[in-house]
Short mmCIF file of N, CA and C in Angstrom, two decimals:
data_model
loop_
_atom_site.label_atom_id
_atom_site.label_comp_id
_atom_site.label_asym_id
_atom_site.label_seq_id
_atom_site.Cartn_x
_atom_site.Cartn_y
_atom_site.Cartn_z
N MET A 1 74.87 230.05 76.14
CA MET A 1 73.69 229.29 75.96
C MET A 1 73.42 228.25 77.02
N PRO A 2 74.56 227.42 77.45
CA PRO A 2 74.32 226.33 78.37
C PRO A 2 73.90 226.91 79.73
N HIS A 3 74.26 228.14 80.00
CA HIS A 3 73.83 228.83 81.26
C HIS A 3 72.41 229.12 81.21
N TYR A 4 71.86 229.53 80.06
CA TYR A 4 70.48 229.87 79.88
C TYR A 4 69.63 228.56 80.08
N PHE A 5 70.11 227.50 79.51
CA PHE A 5 69.39 226.24 79.64
C PHE A 5 69.33 225.74 81.05
N THR A 6 70.42 225.91 81.73
CA THR A 6 70.50 225.52 83.21
C THR A 6 69.52 226.33 84.01
N LEU A 7 69.41 227.63 83.77
CA LEU A 7 68.45 228.49 84.54
C LEU A 7 67.04 228.05 84.18
N LEU A 8 66.81 227.65 82.90
CA LEU A 8 65.49 227.23 82.57
C LEU A 8 65.06 225.99 83.32
N ILE A 9 66.06 225.03 83.37
CA ILE A 9 65.77 223.76 84.13
C ILE A 9 65.46 224.14 85.64
N TYR A 10 66.32 224.95 86.21
CA TYR A 10 66.06 225.39 87.65
C TYR A 10 64.71 226.00 87.80
N ALA A 11 64.37 226.90 86.91
CA ALA A 11 63.12 227.59 87.05
C ALA A 11 61.86 226.59 86.93
N PHE A 12 62.10 225.66 86.04
CA PHE A 12 61.06 224.56 85.88
C PHE A 12 60.93 223.77 87.18
N ALA A 13 62.05 223.36 87.79
CA ALA A 13 62.16 222.58 88.94
C ALA A 13 61.55 223.36 90.13
N ILE A 14 61.72 224.60 90.18
CA ILE A 14 61.20 225.42 91.26
C ILE A 14 59.72 225.48 91.12
N ILE A 15 59.16 225.76 89.92
CA ILE A 15 57.82 225.89 89.73
C ILE A 15 57.12 224.53 89.97
N PHE A 16 57.64 223.47 89.46
CA PHE A 16 57.06 222.14 89.60
C PHE A 16 57.11 221.78 91.09
N GLY A 17 58.18 222.04 91.81
CA GLY A 17 58.31 221.87 93.24
C GLY A 17 57.27 222.55 94.04
N LEU A 18 57.04 223.83 93.71
CA LEU A 18 56.05 224.66 94.44
C LEU A 18 54.63 224.14 94.20
N LEU A 19 54.34 223.77 92.94
CA LEU A 19 53.01 223.17 92.68
C LEU A 19 52.83 221.86 93.42
N GLU A 20 53.85 221.06 93.40
CA GLU A 20 53.71 219.68 94.03
C GLU A 20 53.60 219.88 95.54
N ASP A 21 54.36 220.77 96.09
CA ASP A 21 54.36 221.04 97.55
C ASP A 21 52.84 221.47 97.94
N ARG A 22 52.37 222.43 97.05
CA ARG A 22 51.08 222.95 97.33
C ARG A 22 50.05 221.86 97.39
N HIS A 23 50.11 220.92 96.40
CA HIS A 23 49.25 219.83 96.26
C HIS A 23 49.32 218.88 97.43
N LEU A 24 50.53 218.56 97.90
CA LEU A 24 50.76 217.63 98.96
C LEU A 24 50.31 218.20 100.32
N ASN A 25 50.33 219.57 100.50
CA ASN A 25 50.05 220.13 101.74
C ASN A 25 48.52 220.48 101.91
N GLN A 26 47.71 220.19 100.84
CA GLN A 26 46.30 220.35 100.94
C GLN A 26 45.73 219.35 101.89
N SER A 27 45.05 219.79 102.94
CA SER A 27 44.42 218.82 103.84
C SER A 27 43.00 218.69 103.42
N HIS A 28 42.42 217.51 103.40
CA HIS A 28 41.06 217.21 103.13
C HIS A 28 40.23 217.41 104.39
N THR A 29 39.81 218.61 104.63
CA THR A 29 38.98 218.87 105.85
C THR A 29 37.60 219.22 105.47
N PRO A 30 36.65 219.10 106.25
CA PRO A 30 35.25 219.52 105.93
C PRO A 30 35.20 220.95 105.43
N ASP A 31 34.28 221.07 104.45
CA ASP A 31 34.09 222.40 103.84
C ASP A 31 32.79 223.00 104.56
N ASP A 32 33.10 223.82 105.52
CA ASP A 32 31.94 224.47 106.25
C ASP A 32 31.67 225.82 105.69
N SER A 33 32.39 226.16 104.65
CA SER A 33 32.20 227.54 104.00
C SER A 33 30.90 227.52 103.19
N ASN A 34 30.38 226.41 102.86
CA ASN A 34 29.07 226.33 102.09
C ASN A 34 27.95 225.98 103.08
N PRO A 35 27.23 226.91 103.59
CA PRO A 35 26.22 226.65 104.53
C PRO A 35 25.17 225.69 104.14
N SER A 36 24.91 225.61 102.83
CA SER A 36 23.83 224.72 102.32
C SER A 36 24.12 223.26 102.50
N LEU A 37 25.40 222.86 102.81
CA LEU A 37 25.79 221.47 102.86
C LEU A 37 25.11 220.78 104.04
N LEU A 38 24.95 221.52 105.15
CA LEU A 38 24.29 220.88 106.32
C LEU A 38 23.08 221.68 106.79
N SER A 39 22.61 222.58 105.89
CA SER A 39 21.43 223.34 106.34
C SER A 39 20.15 222.63 106.17
N ASN A 40 19.27 222.77 107.20
CA ASN A 40 17.88 222.14 107.10
C ASN A 40 17.02 223.04 106.25
N ASP A 41 17.44 224.13 105.81
CA ASP A 41 16.60 224.97 105.01
C ASP A 41 16.75 224.84 103.53
N TYR A 42 17.89 224.18 103.10
CA TYR A 42 18.16 224.06 101.66
C TYR A 42 17.48 222.72 101.12
N VAL A 43 16.78 222.83 100.10
CA VAL A 43 16.12 221.74 99.39
C VAL A 43 16.94 221.34 98.13
N TYR A 44 17.35 220.12 98.08
CA TYR A 44 18.03 219.59 96.83
C TYR A 44 17.02 218.98 95.94
N SER A 45 17.27 219.03 94.61
CA SER A 45 16.39 218.34 93.63
C SER A 45 17.27 217.41 92.74
N GLY A 46 16.92 216.19 92.63
CA GLY A 46 17.70 215.24 91.90
C GLY A 46 16.88 214.04 91.46
N GLU A 47 17.60 212.98 91.24
CA GLU A 47 17.06 211.74 90.80
C GLU A 47 17.41 210.65 91.93
N THR A 48 16.64 209.62 92.02
CA THR A 48 17.08 208.57 92.87
C THR A 48 16.88 207.23 92.17
N THR A 49 17.73 206.27 92.51
CA THR A 49 17.61 204.91 92.13
C THR A 49 17.61 204.12 93.46
N TYR A 50 17.56 202.79 93.38
CA TYR A 50 17.56 202.02 94.55
C TYR A 50 18.63 200.85 94.55
N TYR A 51 19.01 200.42 95.68
CA TYR A 51 19.98 199.31 95.71
C TYR A 51 19.63 198.47 96.89
N ASP A 52 20.23 197.26 97.04
CA ASP A 52 20.04 196.45 98.14
C ASP A 52 21.26 196.64 99.05
N PRO A 53 21.02 197.26 100.26
CA PRO A 53 22.10 197.63 101.14
C PRO A 53 22.79 196.38 101.67
N GLY A 54 24.02 196.59 102.09
CA GLY A 54 24.80 195.59 102.65
C GLY A 54 25.80 196.27 103.51
N LEU A 55 27.15 195.97 103.27
CA LEU A 55 28.22 196.61 103.98
C LEU A 55 28.48 197.98 103.33
N SER A 56 28.48 199.04 104.14
CA SER A 56 28.64 200.38 103.63
C SER A 56 30.12 200.71 103.54
N VAL A 57 30.45 201.87 102.96
CA VAL A 57 31.87 202.33 102.92
C VAL A 57 32.47 202.52 104.32
N CYS A 58 31.67 202.62 105.34
CA CYS A 58 32.07 202.83 106.65
C CYS A 58 32.21 201.43 107.40
N SER A 59 32.12 200.34 106.72
CA SER A 59 32.17 199.02 107.20
C SER A 59 31.03 198.76 108.24
N ILE A 60 29.84 199.35 108.00
CA ILE A 60 28.81 199.08 108.83
C ILE A 60 27.66 198.41 107.99
N SER A 61 27.13 197.40 108.47
CA SER A 61 26.18 196.55 107.75
C SER A 61 24.72 197.16 107.92
N SER A 62 23.98 197.24 106.82
CA SER A 62 22.62 197.73 106.83
C SER A 62 21.72 196.58 106.48
N GLY A 63 20.62 196.43 107.28
CA GLY A 63 19.76 195.30 107.03
C GLY A 63 18.83 195.56 105.84
N ASP A 64 18.21 194.56 105.32
CA ASP A 64 17.43 194.57 104.13
C ASP A 64 16.17 195.54 104.22
N ASN A 65 15.76 195.74 105.46
CA ASN A 65 14.53 196.57 105.58
C ASN A 65 14.82 198.00 106.15
N GLU A 66 16.08 198.33 106.27
CA GLU A 66 16.45 199.70 106.74
C GLU A 66 16.21 200.75 105.70
N LEU A 67 15.84 201.87 106.15
CA LEU A 67 15.64 203.06 105.36
C LEU A 67 16.99 203.87 105.22
N VAL A 68 17.80 203.49 104.38
CA VAL A 68 19.06 204.15 104.23
C VAL A 68 19.35 204.68 102.80
N CYS A 69 20.32 205.43 102.62
CA CYS A 69 20.67 205.89 101.27
C CYS A 69 22.11 206.15 101.14
N GLY A 70 22.54 206.22 99.97
CA GLY A 70 23.91 206.78 99.68
C GLY A 70 23.79 208.05 98.96
N ILE A 71 24.74 208.99 99.31
CA ILE A 71 24.78 210.27 98.59
C ILE A 71 25.98 210.35 97.63
N ALA A 72 26.01 211.16 96.73
CA ALA A 72 27.00 211.30 95.76
C ALA A 72 28.43 211.47 96.38
N ASP A 73 29.39 210.75 95.89
CA ASP A 73 30.77 210.87 96.39
C ASP A 73 31.23 212.23 96.39
N SER A 74 30.95 213.06 95.38
CA SER A 74 31.40 214.37 95.30
C SER A 74 30.78 215.28 96.43
N PHE A 75 29.66 214.84 96.94
CA PHE A 75 29.01 215.59 97.98
C PHE A 75 29.51 215.01 99.33
N TYR A 76 29.50 213.68 99.52
CA TYR A 76 29.87 213.00 100.72
C TYR A 76 31.30 213.33 101.10
N ASP A 77 32.17 213.33 100.17
CA ASP A 77 33.62 213.51 100.35
C ASP A 77 33.95 214.91 100.86
N THR A 78 33.09 215.94 100.67
CA THR A 78 33.35 217.22 101.17
C THR A 78 33.42 217.26 102.70
N GLN A 79 32.81 216.27 103.27
CA GLN A 79 32.71 216.25 104.75
C GLN A 79 33.48 215.05 105.36
N THR A 80 34.35 214.44 104.61
CA THR A 80 35.15 213.35 105.18
C THR A 80 36.39 213.97 105.82
N ILE A 81 36.64 213.59 107.03
CA ILE A 81 37.75 214.19 107.79
C ILE A 81 38.93 213.17 107.74
N ASN A 82 40.06 213.72 107.21
CA ASN A 82 41.40 212.96 107.06
C ASN A 82 41.19 211.54 106.46
N GLY A 83 40.35 211.52 105.41
CA GLY A 83 40.25 210.23 104.67
C GLY A 83 39.42 209.08 105.39
N ALA A 84 39.00 209.34 106.58
CA ALA A 84 38.21 208.30 107.38
C ALA A 84 36.82 208.52 107.02
N LEU A 85 36.29 207.63 106.24
CA LEU A 85 34.82 207.81 105.66
C LEU A 85 33.83 207.78 106.88
N ILE A 86 34.07 207.11 107.93
CA ILE A 86 33.16 207.08 109.02
C ILE A 86 33.15 208.37 109.76
N ASN A 87 34.25 209.02 109.72
CA ASN A 87 34.32 210.43 110.36
C ASN A 87 33.77 211.47 109.33
N ASN A 88 32.50 211.47 109.16
CA ASN A 88 31.89 212.28 108.14
C ASN A 88 30.68 212.92 108.74
N LYS A 89 30.45 214.19 108.42
CA LYS A 89 29.31 214.89 108.98
C LYS A 89 27.99 214.35 108.40
N PHE A 90 28.02 213.74 107.18
CA PHE A 90 26.87 213.28 106.55
C PHE A 90 26.38 211.86 107.12
N TYR A 91 27.40 211.06 107.53
CA TYR A 91 27.21 209.68 107.84
C TYR A 91 26.24 209.70 109.08
N ASP A 92 25.22 208.88 108.98
CA ASP A 92 24.14 208.63 110.04
C ASP A 92 23.34 209.81 110.23
N ARG A 93 23.37 210.77 109.28
CA ARG A 93 22.46 211.91 109.35
C ARG A 93 21.10 211.64 108.70
N GLN A 94 20.02 212.17 109.28
CA GLN A 94 18.67 211.91 108.67
C GLN A 94 18.39 213.03 107.66
N ILE A 95 17.70 212.46 106.64
CA ILE A 95 17.22 213.45 105.59
C ILE A 95 15.78 213.13 105.28
N SER A 96 15.01 214.08 104.83
CA SER A 96 13.61 213.86 104.36
C SER A 96 13.69 213.83 102.88
N VAL A 97 13.13 212.72 102.24
CA VAL A 97 13.11 212.61 100.80
C VAL A 97 11.64 212.55 100.36
N THR A 98 11.33 213.40 99.43
CA THR A 98 9.89 213.36 98.86
C THR A 98 10.08 212.98 97.38
N GLY A 99 9.21 211.98 97.05
CA GLY A 99 9.21 211.46 95.69
C GLY A 99 7.76 211.64 95.19
N PRO A 100 7.35 210.99 94.07
CA PRO A 100 6.06 211.15 93.44
C PRO A 100 4.96 210.66 94.32
N THR A 101 5.17 209.72 95.20
CA THR A 101 4.02 209.06 95.92
C THR A 101 4.02 209.41 97.51
N ASP A 102 5.19 209.80 98.07
CA ASP A 102 5.23 210.04 99.48
C ASP A 102 6.60 210.72 99.83
N THR A 103 6.62 211.01 101.19
CA THR A 103 7.86 211.49 101.83
C THR A 103 8.33 210.49 102.83
N VAL A 104 9.59 210.25 102.96
CA VAL A 104 10.10 209.29 103.90
C VAL A 104 11.38 209.83 104.53
N ILE A 105 11.61 209.52 105.86
CA ILE A 105 12.75 209.86 106.58
C ILE A 105 13.78 208.75 106.37
N ILE A 106 15.00 209.16 105.96
CA ILE A 106 16.05 208.15 105.58
C ILE A 106 17.31 208.64 106.28
N THR A 107 18.16 207.56 106.66
CA THR A 107 19.48 207.80 107.24
C THR A 107 20.54 207.70 106.15
N ILE A 108 21.44 208.64 106.11
CA ILE A 108 22.59 208.56 105.16
C ILE A 108 23.56 207.48 105.78
N GLY A 109 23.89 206.47 104.99
CA GLY A 109 24.75 205.43 105.42
C GLY A 109 25.80 204.99 104.42
N ASN A 110 25.81 205.69 103.31
CA ASN A 110 26.78 205.17 102.26
C ASN A 110 27.06 206.35 101.28
N ARG A 111 27.96 206.09 100.40
CA ARG A 111 28.29 206.93 99.25
C ARG A 111 27.72 206.28 98.04
N CYS A 112 27.50 207.08 97.05
CA CYS A 112 27.05 206.59 95.70
C CYS A 112 27.95 207.10 94.64
N SER A 113 28.84 206.21 94.07
CA SER A 113 29.77 206.70 93.05
C SER A 113 29.09 206.98 91.80
N SER A 114 27.99 206.45 91.49
CA SER A 114 27.28 206.73 90.20
C SER A 114 26.29 207.89 90.26
N CYS A 115 26.15 208.46 91.43
CA CYS A 115 25.17 209.57 91.62
C CYS A 115 25.81 210.89 91.19
N LYS A 116 24.94 211.69 90.59
CA LYS A 116 25.35 213.17 90.33
C LYS A 116 25.20 213.81 91.58
N ASP A 117 25.63 215.09 91.74
CA ASP A 117 25.70 215.83 93.02
C ASP A 117 24.45 215.79 93.89
N ASP A 118 23.26 216.08 93.37
CA ASP A 118 22.06 216.08 94.24
C ASP A 118 21.24 214.80 94.10
N ASP A 119 21.79 213.74 93.55
CA ASP A 119 21.10 212.44 93.47
C ASP A 119 21.29 211.66 94.70
N LEU A 120 20.39 210.70 94.89
CA LEU A 120 20.58 209.71 95.98
C LEU A 120 20.34 208.34 95.52
N ASP A 121 20.92 207.37 96.21
CA ASP A 121 20.68 205.93 95.92
C ASP A 121 20.01 205.40 97.21
N LEU A 122 18.76 205.06 97.03
CA LEU A 122 17.92 204.67 98.28
C LEU A 122 17.97 203.14 98.39
N SER A 123 17.77 202.69 99.60
CA SER A 123 17.61 201.22 99.92
C SER A 123 16.20 200.95 99.23
N ARG A 124 16.06 199.66 98.93
CA ARG A 124 14.76 199.27 98.20
C ARG A 124 13.61 199.64 99.00
N PRO A 125 13.51 199.35 100.43
CA PRO A 125 12.38 199.67 101.19
C PRO A 125 12.10 201.21 101.17
N ALA A 126 13.16 202.09 101.13
CA ALA A 126 12.95 203.51 101.20
C ALA A 126 12.38 203.90 99.80
N PHE A 127 12.98 203.37 98.75
CA PHE A 127 12.50 203.73 97.35
C PHE A 127 11.00 203.39 97.19
N ASN A 128 10.63 202.14 97.72
CA ASN A 128 9.24 201.73 97.53
C ASN A 128 8.30 202.70 98.22
N GLN A 129 8.68 203.42 99.17
CA GLN A 129 7.76 204.35 99.88
C GLN A 129 7.52 205.65 99.09
N ILE A 130 8.50 205.93 98.26
CA ILE A 130 8.36 207.26 97.46
C ILE A 130 8.09 207.00 95.98
N GLY A 131 8.21 205.91 95.43
CA GLY A 131 8.01 205.73 94.07
C GLY A 131 7.82 204.20 93.68
N ASP A 132 7.54 204.02 92.41
CA ASP A 132 7.33 202.62 91.85
C ASP A 132 8.71 202.04 91.44
N PRO A 133 9.07 201.03 91.98
CA PRO A 133 10.43 200.35 91.66
C PRO A 133 10.43 199.88 90.15
N ILE A 134 9.32 199.70 89.53
CA ILE A 134 9.33 199.40 88.17
C ILE A 134 9.90 200.44 87.26
N ASN A 135 9.84 201.71 87.78
CA ASN A 135 10.38 202.85 86.99
C ASN A 135 11.97 202.82 87.06
N GLY A 136 12.50 202.26 88.13
CA GLY A 136 13.92 202.25 88.30
C GLY A 136 14.57 203.50 88.88
N HIS A 137 13.98 204.68 88.50
CA HIS A 137 14.50 205.91 89.13
C HIS A 137 13.33 206.91 89.04
N VAL A 138 13.29 207.85 89.97
CA VAL A 138 12.30 208.92 90.05
C VAL A 138 12.92 210.14 90.49
N SER A 139 12.25 211.30 90.17
CA SER A 139 12.63 212.58 90.55
C SER A 139 12.33 212.80 92.02
N ILE A 140 13.24 213.49 92.75
CA ILE A 140 13.08 213.73 94.20
C ILE A 140 13.42 215.08 94.59
N ASN A 141 12.96 215.45 95.82
CA ASN A 141 13.48 216.58 96.47
C ASN A 141 13.87 216.14 97.87
N TRP A 142 14.97 216.61 98.38
CA TRP A 142 15.42 216.15 99.70
C TRP A 142 16.12 217.22 100.52
N ARG A 143 16.09 217.13 101.80
CA ARG A 143 16.72 218.14 102.70
C ARG A 143 17.09 217.45 103.93
N SER A 144 18.13 217.97 104.57
CA SER A 144 18.53 217.56 105.90
C SER A 144 17.57 217.89 106.97
N ILE A 145 17.45 217.09 107.90
CA ILE A 145 16.43 217.36 109.04
C ILE A 145 17.16 217.26 110.39
#
């Protein structure tokens, strides 16, 4: 019986070790397997809110009048290379955002931790061009350009 127990402990240690090793060896590299991530042809539909920009996750300051946005962490992080947020294929990329009142060209300059996958968080000046800030949020369509 003690021999069986020892084998069981070894088996558990091996399985746990393999799983842990697999987890530690995963590198966080850009996911280029999904062509829609950077495709100019794919249109995303979501919601947008607005914020007052300041210092971004990339430690770059945005002015009060800049047309910038944050995209969902879950989306932004798929293109972060080796954990360096500024080394990201989305950062500083322009997108076209269409809301209820107009379309505006915006630069991605931040992440949005409260956004769902296809949602955006626009700077106040950008939001003002596509919707009424009294509403707080509006439905949008957006695509990379």
